[in-house]
Short mmCIF file of C-alpha atoms in Angstrom, two decimals:
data_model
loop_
_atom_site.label_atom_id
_atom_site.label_comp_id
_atom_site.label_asym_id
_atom_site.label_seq_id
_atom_site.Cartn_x
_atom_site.Cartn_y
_atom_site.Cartn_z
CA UNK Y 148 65.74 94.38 113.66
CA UNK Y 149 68.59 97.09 111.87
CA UNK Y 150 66.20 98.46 109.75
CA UNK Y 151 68.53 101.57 109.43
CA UNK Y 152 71.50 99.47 107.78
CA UNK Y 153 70.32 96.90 105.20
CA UNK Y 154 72.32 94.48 103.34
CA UNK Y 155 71.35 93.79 99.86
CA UNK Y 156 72.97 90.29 98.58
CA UNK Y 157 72.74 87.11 98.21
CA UNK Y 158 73.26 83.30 99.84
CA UNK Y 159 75.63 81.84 97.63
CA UNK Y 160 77.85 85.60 96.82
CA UNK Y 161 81.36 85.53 98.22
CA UNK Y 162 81.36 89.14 98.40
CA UNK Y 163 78.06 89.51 100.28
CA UNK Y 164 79.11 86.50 103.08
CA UNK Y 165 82.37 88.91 103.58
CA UNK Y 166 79.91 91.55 104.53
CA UNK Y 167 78.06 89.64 106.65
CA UNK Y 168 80.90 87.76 108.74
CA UNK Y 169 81.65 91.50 109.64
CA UNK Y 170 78.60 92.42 110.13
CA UNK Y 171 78.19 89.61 112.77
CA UNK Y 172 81.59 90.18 114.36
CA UNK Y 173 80.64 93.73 115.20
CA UNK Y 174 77.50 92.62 116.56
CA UNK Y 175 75.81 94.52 114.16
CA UNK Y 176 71.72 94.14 113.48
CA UNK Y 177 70.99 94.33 109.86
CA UNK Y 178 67.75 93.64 107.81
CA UNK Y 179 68.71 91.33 105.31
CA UNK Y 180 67.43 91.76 100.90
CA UNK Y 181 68.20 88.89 98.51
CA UNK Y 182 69.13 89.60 95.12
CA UNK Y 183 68.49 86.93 93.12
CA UNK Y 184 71.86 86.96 90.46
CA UNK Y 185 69.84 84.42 88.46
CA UNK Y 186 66.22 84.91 88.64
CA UNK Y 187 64.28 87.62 86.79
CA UNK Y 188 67.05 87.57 84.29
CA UNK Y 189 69.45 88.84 87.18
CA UNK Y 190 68.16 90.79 89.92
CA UNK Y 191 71.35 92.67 90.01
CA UNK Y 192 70.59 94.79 86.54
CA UNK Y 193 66.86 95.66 87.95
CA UNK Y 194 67.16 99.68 87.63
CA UNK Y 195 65.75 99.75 91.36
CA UNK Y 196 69.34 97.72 92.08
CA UNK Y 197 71.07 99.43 89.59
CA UNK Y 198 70.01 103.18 90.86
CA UNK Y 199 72.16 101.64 94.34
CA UNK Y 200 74.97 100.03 92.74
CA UNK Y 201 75.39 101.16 88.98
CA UNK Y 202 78.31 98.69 89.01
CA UNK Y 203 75.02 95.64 89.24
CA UNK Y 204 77.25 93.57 91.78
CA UNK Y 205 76.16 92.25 95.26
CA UNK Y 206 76.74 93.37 98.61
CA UNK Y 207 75.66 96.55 98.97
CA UNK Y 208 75.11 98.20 102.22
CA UNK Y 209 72.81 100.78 103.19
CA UNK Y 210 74.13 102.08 106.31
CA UNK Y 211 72.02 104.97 107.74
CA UNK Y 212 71.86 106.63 104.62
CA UNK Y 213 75.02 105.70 103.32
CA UNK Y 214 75.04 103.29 100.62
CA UNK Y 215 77.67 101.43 100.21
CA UNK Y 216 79.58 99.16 97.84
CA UNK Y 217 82.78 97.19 97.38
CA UNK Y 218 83.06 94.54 100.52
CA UNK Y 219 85.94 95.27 101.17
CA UNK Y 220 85.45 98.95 101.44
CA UNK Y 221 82.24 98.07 103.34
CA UNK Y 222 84.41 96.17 105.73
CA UNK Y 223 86.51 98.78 106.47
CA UNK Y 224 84.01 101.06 106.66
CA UNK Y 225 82.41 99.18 109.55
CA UNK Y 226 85.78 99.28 110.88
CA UNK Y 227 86.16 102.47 111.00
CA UNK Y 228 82.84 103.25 112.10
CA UNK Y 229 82.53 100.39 114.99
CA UNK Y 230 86.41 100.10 116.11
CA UNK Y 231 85.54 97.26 118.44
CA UNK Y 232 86.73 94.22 118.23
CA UNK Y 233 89.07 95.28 115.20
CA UNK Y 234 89.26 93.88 112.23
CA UNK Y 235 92.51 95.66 111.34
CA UNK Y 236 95.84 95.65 113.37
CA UNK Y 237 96.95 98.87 115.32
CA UNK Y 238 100.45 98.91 113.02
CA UNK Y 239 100.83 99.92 109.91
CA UNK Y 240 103.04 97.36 108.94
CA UNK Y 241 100.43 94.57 110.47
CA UNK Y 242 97.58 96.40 108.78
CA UNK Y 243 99.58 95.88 105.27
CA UNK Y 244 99.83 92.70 106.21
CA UNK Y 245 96.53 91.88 106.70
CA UNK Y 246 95.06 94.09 103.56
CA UNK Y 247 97.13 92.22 101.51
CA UNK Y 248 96.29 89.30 102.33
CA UNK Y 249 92.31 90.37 101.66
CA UNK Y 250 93.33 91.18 98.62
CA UNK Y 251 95.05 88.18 97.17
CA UNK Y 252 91.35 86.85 97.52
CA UNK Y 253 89.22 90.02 97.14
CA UNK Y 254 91.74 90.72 93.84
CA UNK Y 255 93.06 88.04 92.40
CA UNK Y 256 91.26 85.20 92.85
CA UNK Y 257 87.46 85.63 93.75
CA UNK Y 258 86.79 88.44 90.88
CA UNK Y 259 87.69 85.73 88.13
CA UNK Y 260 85.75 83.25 89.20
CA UNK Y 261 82.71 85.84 89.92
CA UNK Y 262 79.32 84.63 88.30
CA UNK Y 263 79.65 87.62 85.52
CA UNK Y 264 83.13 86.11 84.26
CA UNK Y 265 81.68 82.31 84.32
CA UNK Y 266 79.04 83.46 82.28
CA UNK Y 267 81.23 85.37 79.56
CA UNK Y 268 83.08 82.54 79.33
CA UNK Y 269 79.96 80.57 77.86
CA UNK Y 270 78.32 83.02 76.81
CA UNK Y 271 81.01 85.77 75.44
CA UNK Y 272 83.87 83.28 74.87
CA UNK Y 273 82.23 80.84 73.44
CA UNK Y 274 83.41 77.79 76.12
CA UNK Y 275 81.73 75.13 77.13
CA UNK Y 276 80.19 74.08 80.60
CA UNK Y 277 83.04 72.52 81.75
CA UNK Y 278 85.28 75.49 81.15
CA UNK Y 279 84.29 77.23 84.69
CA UNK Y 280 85.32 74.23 86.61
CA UNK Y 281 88.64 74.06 85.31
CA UNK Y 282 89.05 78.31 85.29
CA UNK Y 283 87.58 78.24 88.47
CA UNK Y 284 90.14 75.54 89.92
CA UNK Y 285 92.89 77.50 88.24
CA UNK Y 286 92.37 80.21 89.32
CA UNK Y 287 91.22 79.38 93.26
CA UNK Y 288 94.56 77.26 93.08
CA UNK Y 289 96.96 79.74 92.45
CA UNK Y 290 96.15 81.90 95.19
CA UNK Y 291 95.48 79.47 97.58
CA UNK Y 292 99.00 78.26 96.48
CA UNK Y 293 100.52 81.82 97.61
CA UNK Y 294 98.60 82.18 100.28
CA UNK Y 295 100.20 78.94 102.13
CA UNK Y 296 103.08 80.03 101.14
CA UNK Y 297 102.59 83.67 102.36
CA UNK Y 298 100.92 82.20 105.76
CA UNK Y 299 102.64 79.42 106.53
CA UNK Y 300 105.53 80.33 108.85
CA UNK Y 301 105.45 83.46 108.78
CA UNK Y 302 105.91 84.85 112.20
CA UNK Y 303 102.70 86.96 112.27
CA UNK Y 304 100.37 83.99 111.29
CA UNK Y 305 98.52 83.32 114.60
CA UNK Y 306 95.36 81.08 115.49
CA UNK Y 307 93.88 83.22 112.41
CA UNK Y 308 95.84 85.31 109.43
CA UNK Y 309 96.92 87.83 111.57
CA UNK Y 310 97.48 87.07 115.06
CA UNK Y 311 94.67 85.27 117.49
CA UNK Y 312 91.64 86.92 116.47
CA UNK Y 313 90.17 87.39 112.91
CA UNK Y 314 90.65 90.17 110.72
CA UNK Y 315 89.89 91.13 106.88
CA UNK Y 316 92.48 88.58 105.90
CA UNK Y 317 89.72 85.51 107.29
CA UNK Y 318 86.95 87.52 106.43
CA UNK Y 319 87.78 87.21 103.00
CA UNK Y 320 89.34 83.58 103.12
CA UNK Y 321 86.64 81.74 104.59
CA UNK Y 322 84.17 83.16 101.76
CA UNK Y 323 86.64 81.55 99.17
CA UNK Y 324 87.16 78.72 100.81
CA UNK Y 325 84.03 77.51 100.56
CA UNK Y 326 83.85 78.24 97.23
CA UNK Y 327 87.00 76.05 96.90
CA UNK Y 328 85.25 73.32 98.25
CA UNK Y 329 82.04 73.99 95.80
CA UNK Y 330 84.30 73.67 93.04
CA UNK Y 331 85.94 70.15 94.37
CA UNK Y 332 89.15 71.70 94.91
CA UNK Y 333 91.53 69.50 97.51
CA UNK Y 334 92.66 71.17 100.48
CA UNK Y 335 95.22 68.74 101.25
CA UNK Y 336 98.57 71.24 100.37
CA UNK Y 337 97.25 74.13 102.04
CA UNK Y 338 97.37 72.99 105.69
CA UNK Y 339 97.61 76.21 107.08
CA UNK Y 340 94.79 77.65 105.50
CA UNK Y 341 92.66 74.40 106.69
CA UNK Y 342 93.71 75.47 110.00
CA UNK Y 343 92.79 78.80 110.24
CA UNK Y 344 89.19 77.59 107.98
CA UNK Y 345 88.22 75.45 111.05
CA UNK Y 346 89.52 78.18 113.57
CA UNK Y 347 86.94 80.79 112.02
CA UNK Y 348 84.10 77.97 111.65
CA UNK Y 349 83.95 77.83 115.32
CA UNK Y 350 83.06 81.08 115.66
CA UNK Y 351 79.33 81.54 115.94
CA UNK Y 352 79.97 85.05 113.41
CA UNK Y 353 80.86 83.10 110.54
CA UNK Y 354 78.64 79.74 111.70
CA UNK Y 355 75.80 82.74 111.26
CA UNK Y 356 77.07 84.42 107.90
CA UNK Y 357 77.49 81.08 106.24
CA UNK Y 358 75.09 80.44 102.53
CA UNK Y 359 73.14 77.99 104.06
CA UNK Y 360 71.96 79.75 106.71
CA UNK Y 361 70.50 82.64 104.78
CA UNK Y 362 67.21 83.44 104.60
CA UNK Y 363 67.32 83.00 100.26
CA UNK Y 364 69.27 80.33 100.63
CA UNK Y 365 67.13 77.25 99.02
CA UNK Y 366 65.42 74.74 101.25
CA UNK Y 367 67.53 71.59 101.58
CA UNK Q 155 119.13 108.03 95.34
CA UNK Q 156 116.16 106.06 98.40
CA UNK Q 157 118.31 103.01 98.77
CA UNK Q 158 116.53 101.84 101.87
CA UNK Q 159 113.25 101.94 99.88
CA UNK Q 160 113.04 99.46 96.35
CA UNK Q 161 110.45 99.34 94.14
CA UNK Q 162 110.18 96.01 92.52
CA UNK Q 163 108.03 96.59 89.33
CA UNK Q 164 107.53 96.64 85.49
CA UNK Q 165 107.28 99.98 83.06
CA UNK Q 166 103.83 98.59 81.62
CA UNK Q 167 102.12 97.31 85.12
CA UNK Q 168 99.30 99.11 86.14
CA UNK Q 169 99.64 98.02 89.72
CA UNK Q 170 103.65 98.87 89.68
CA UNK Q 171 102.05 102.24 88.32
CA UNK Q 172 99.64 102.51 90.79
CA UNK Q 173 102.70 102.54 93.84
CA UNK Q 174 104.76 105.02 91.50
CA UNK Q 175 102.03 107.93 91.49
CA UNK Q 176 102.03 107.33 95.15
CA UNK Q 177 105.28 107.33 96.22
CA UNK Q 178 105.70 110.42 93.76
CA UNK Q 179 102.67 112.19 95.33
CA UNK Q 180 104.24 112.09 98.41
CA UNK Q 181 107.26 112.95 97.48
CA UNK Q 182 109.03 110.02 99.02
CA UNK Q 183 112.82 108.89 96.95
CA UNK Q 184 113.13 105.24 95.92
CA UNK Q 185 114.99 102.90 93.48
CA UNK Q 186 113.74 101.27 90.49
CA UNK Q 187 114.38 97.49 90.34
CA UNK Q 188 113.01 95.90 87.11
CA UNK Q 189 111.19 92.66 86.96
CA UNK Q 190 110.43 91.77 82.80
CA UNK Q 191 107.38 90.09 83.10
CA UNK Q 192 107.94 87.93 79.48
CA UNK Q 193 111.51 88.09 79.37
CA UNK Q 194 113.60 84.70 80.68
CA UNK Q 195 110.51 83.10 81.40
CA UNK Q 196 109.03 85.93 83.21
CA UNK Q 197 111.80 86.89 85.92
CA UNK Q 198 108.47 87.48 88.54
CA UNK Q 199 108.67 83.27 88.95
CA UNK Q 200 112.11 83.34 89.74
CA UNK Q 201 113.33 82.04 93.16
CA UNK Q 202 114.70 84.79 94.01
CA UNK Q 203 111.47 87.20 93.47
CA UNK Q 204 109.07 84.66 95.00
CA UNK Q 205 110.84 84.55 97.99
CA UNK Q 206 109.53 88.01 98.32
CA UNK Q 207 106.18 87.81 97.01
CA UNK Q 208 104.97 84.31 96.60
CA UNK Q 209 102.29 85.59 94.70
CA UNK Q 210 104.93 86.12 92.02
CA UNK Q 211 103.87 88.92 90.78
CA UNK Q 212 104.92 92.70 90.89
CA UNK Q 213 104.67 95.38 92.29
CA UNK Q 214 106.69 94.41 95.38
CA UNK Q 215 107.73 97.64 97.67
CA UNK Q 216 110.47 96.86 100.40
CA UNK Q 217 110.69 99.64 102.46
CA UNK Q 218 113.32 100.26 105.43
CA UNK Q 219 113.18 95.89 105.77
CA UNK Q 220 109.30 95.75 105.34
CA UNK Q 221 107.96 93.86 102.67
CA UNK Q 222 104.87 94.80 100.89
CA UNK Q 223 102.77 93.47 98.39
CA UNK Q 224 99.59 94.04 96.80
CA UNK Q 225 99.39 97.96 95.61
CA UNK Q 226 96.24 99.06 97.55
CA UNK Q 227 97.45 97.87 100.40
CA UNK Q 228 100.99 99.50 99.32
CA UNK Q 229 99.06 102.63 98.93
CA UNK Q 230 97.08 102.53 102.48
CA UNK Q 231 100.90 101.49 104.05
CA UNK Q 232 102.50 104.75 102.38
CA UNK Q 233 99.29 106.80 103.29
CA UNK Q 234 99.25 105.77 107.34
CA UNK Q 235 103.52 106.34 107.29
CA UNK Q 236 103.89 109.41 105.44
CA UNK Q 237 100.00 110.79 105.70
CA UNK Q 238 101.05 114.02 103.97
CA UNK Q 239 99.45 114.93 101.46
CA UNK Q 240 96.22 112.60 101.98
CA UNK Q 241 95.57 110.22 99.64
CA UNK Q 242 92.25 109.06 101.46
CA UNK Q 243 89.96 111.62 102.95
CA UNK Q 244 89.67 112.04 106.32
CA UNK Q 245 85.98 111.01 106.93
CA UNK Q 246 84.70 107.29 106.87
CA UNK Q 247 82.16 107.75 104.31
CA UNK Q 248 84.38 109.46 101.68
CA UNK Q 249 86.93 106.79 102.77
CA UNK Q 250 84.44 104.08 102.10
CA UNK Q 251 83.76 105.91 98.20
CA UNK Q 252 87.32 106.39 97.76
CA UNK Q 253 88.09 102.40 98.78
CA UNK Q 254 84.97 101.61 96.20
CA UNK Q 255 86.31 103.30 93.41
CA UNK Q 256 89.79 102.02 93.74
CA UNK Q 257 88.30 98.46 94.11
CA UNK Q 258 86.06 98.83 90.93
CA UNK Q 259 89.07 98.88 88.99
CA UNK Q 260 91.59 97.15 91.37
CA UNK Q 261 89.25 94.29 91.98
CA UNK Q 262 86.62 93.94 89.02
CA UNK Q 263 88.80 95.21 86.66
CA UNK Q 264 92.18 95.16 85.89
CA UNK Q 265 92.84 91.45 87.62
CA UNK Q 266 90.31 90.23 84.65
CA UNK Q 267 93.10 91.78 81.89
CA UNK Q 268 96.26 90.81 83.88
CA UNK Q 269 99.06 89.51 81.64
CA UNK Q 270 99.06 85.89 83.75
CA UNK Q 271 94.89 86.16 82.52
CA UNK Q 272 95.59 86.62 79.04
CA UNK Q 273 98.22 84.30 78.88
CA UNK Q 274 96.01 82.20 80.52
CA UNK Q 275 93.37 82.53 78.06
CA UNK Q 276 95.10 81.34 75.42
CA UNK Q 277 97.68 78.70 76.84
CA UNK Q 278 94.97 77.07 79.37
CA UNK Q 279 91.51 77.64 77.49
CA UNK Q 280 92.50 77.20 74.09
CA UNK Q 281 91.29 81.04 72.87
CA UNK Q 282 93.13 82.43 69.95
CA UNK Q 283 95.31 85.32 70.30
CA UNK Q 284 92.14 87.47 69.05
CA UNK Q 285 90.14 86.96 72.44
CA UNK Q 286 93.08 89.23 74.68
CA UNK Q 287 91.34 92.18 73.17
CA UNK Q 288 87.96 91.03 72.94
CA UNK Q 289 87.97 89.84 76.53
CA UNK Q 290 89.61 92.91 77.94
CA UNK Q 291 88.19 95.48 76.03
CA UNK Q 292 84.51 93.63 77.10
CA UNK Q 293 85.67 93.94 81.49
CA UNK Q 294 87.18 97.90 80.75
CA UNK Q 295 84.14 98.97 79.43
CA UNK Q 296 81.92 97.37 81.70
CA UNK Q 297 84.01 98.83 84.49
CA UNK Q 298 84.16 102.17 83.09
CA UNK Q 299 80.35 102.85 82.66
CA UNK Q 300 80.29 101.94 86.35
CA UNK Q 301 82.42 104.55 87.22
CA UNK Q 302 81.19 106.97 84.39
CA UNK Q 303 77.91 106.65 86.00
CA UNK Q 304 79.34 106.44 89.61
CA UNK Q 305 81.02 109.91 89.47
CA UNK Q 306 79.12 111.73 86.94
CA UNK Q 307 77.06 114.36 88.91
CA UNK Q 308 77.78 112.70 92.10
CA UNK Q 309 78.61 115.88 94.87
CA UNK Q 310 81.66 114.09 96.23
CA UNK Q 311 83.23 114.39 92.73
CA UNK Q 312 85.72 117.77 92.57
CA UNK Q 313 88.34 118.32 90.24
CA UNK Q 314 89.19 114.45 90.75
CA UNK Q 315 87.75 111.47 91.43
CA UNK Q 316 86.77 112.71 94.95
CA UNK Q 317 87.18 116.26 96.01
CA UNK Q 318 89.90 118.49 94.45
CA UNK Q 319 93.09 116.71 95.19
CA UNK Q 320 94.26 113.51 93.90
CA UNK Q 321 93.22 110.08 95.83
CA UNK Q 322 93.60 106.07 95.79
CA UNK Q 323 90.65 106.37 93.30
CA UNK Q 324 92.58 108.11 90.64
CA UNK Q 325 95.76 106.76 91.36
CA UNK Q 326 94.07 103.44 90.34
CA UNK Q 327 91.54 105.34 87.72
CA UNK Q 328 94.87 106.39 85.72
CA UNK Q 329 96.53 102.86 84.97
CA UNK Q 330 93.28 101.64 83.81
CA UNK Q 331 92.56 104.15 81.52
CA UNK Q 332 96.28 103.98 79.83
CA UNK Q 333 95.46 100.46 79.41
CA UNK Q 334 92.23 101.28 77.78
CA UNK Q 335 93.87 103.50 75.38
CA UNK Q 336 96.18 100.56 75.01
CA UNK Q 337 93.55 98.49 74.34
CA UNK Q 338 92.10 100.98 71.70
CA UNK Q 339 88.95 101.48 73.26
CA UNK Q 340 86.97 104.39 72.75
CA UNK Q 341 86.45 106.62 76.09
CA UNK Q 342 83.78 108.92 74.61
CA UNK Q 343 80.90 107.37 76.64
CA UNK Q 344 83.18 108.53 79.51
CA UNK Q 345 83.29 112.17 79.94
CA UNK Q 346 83.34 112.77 83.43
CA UNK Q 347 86.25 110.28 83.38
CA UNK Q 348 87.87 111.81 80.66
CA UNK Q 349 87.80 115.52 82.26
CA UNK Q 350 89.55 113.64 85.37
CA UNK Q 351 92.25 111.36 83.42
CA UNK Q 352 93.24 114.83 82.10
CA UNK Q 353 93.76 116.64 85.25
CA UNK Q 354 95.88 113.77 87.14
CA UNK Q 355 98.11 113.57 83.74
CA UNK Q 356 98.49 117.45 84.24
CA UNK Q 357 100.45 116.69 87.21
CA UNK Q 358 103.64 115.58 87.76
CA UNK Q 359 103.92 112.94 90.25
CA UNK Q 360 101.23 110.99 87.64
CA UNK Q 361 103.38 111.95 84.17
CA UNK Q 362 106.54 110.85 86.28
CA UNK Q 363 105.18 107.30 86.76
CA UNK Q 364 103.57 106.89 83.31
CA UNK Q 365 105.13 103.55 81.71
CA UNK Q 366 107.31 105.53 78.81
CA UNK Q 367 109.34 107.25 81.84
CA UNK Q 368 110.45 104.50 83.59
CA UNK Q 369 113.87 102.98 82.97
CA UNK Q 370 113.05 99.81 81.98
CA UNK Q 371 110.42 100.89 79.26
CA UNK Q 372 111.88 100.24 75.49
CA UNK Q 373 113.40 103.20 73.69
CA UNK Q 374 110.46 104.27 70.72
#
């Protein structure tokens, strides 16, 4: 059962499904801990947690000793560590491609519309309810909007991001994407990004790593 | 004067500063384009610029016909192309802590305090001018006890944020922190960070790239 790498995280995280998409492509066993970001006040800030990750964010990885934080780091530390298949091309040029990409998501749009920053904007900002919807739509719009843009086209852009088999770049869209679609966000301009969505949601990997199918997630 | 490598930044971005301390760490020539993010509208959503990052916003490094966005990834591009000196250790595991740290800031940090944020903020939420500082000042200090606690007797930590040579982590560390100071926050709960800021600023590929050097910054 992996009981040498476990994955601390939770159903619903973007961050933590990133982890385990990878996790699953590599063919990687892994014991699997929820962290409940709600209950118990936040899970996340429990000094057990904390003592792993003083930065009290999901995933974290232990890895045969290693822990390890950041999924995107954690990504390309199983990478690195399990080269096949690879989630990174073989050219530097391709591999800038593809990190940048990631990181559209990973940087500038999943990080605002993190649980943490919803919160503060109630509870620090003083905004209503209905403010995270329309942040969160903002927000997920504007780099979905340059991500089309980026994607669509381009000569690289295969039956995934980068070419015919997934990388980083899907590993991190798919995670958003669904978040999108949480958030009631239309799909209809990005058509190349609904492409590549159904392209990775054939793969058993991400059919696998997906909320629902989490142990924590809540019974339907 | 590095013609076949541009630069497409602002003197006040962190992530424009981010590529500068890289390129000037290793040594590598390059020209200067300016792209005022306020000025005419902010020049970053001009055809012209978002033809080469449709993200619209800087840094944008075209080197020898590539185009690269997204300063991490810029970073990792420069790192594989010219790997001398290092800027990422040569194991995974220090890799992986290296990648972490950068991604505190570049992820969970600075993309919260972003000038599009900000504007945001106050243009699409309604906030008063009074909530830029509140709201950055709240993510920089949540970010830097992270780190603080992070490095802080960690063995990895040297002379810098990993070892005794200068990495991604500090190349991203140092940006942050001048925005901090921007920001008037306090660093004394930071020491360890502190003692680091200090010895990257002693060097000078990192007081080459500080904002006040660059062409474009405003005469004082």
């Amino acid at each position: 059962m992996g009981q040498d790498r476990v994955l601390y995280g939770y159903w619903r995280s973007s961050a933590a499904y990133r982890v385990r998409i990878a996790l699953n492509l590599k063919g990687l066993a892994y014991e699997s801990r929820a962290v409940h970001l709600v209950n118990n006040g936040g899970e996340q800030h429990a000094p057990d947690y904390r003592a792993l990750n003083p930065q009290e964010l999901v995933p974290c990885l232990v890895d045969g000793g290693q822990v390890l934080t950041q999924s995107m780091a954690i990504v390309e530390y199983l990478d690195e560590t399990h080269p096949t298949p690879p989630l990174l091309p073989a050219d530097p040029a391709g591999r800038a491609r593809v990190r940048a990409l990631a990181q559209v998501v990973g940087c500038d749009v999943h990080p605002l519309g993190n649980l943490r920053v919803l919160q503060y904007l109630v509870n620090g900002m003083g905004l209503d309810e209905s403010a995270k919807g329309v942040w969160s739509r903002h927000w997920i719009g504007e780099g979905l909007r340059a991500l089309e843009a980026t994607l669509s086209g381009h000569v690289a852009t295969g039956r995934f991001c980068h070419g015919d088999t997934p990388t980083l770049a899907d590993i991190c869209l798919v995670p958003q994407l669904y978040n999108a679609i949480r958030w009631k966000l239309s799909l209809d301009d990005y058509p190349t990004i609904q492409r590549i969505y159904d392209a990775c949601q054939a793969l058993e990997a991400f059919q696998r790593a997906a909320p629902e199918a989490q142990p924590d997630a809540p019974a339907t």
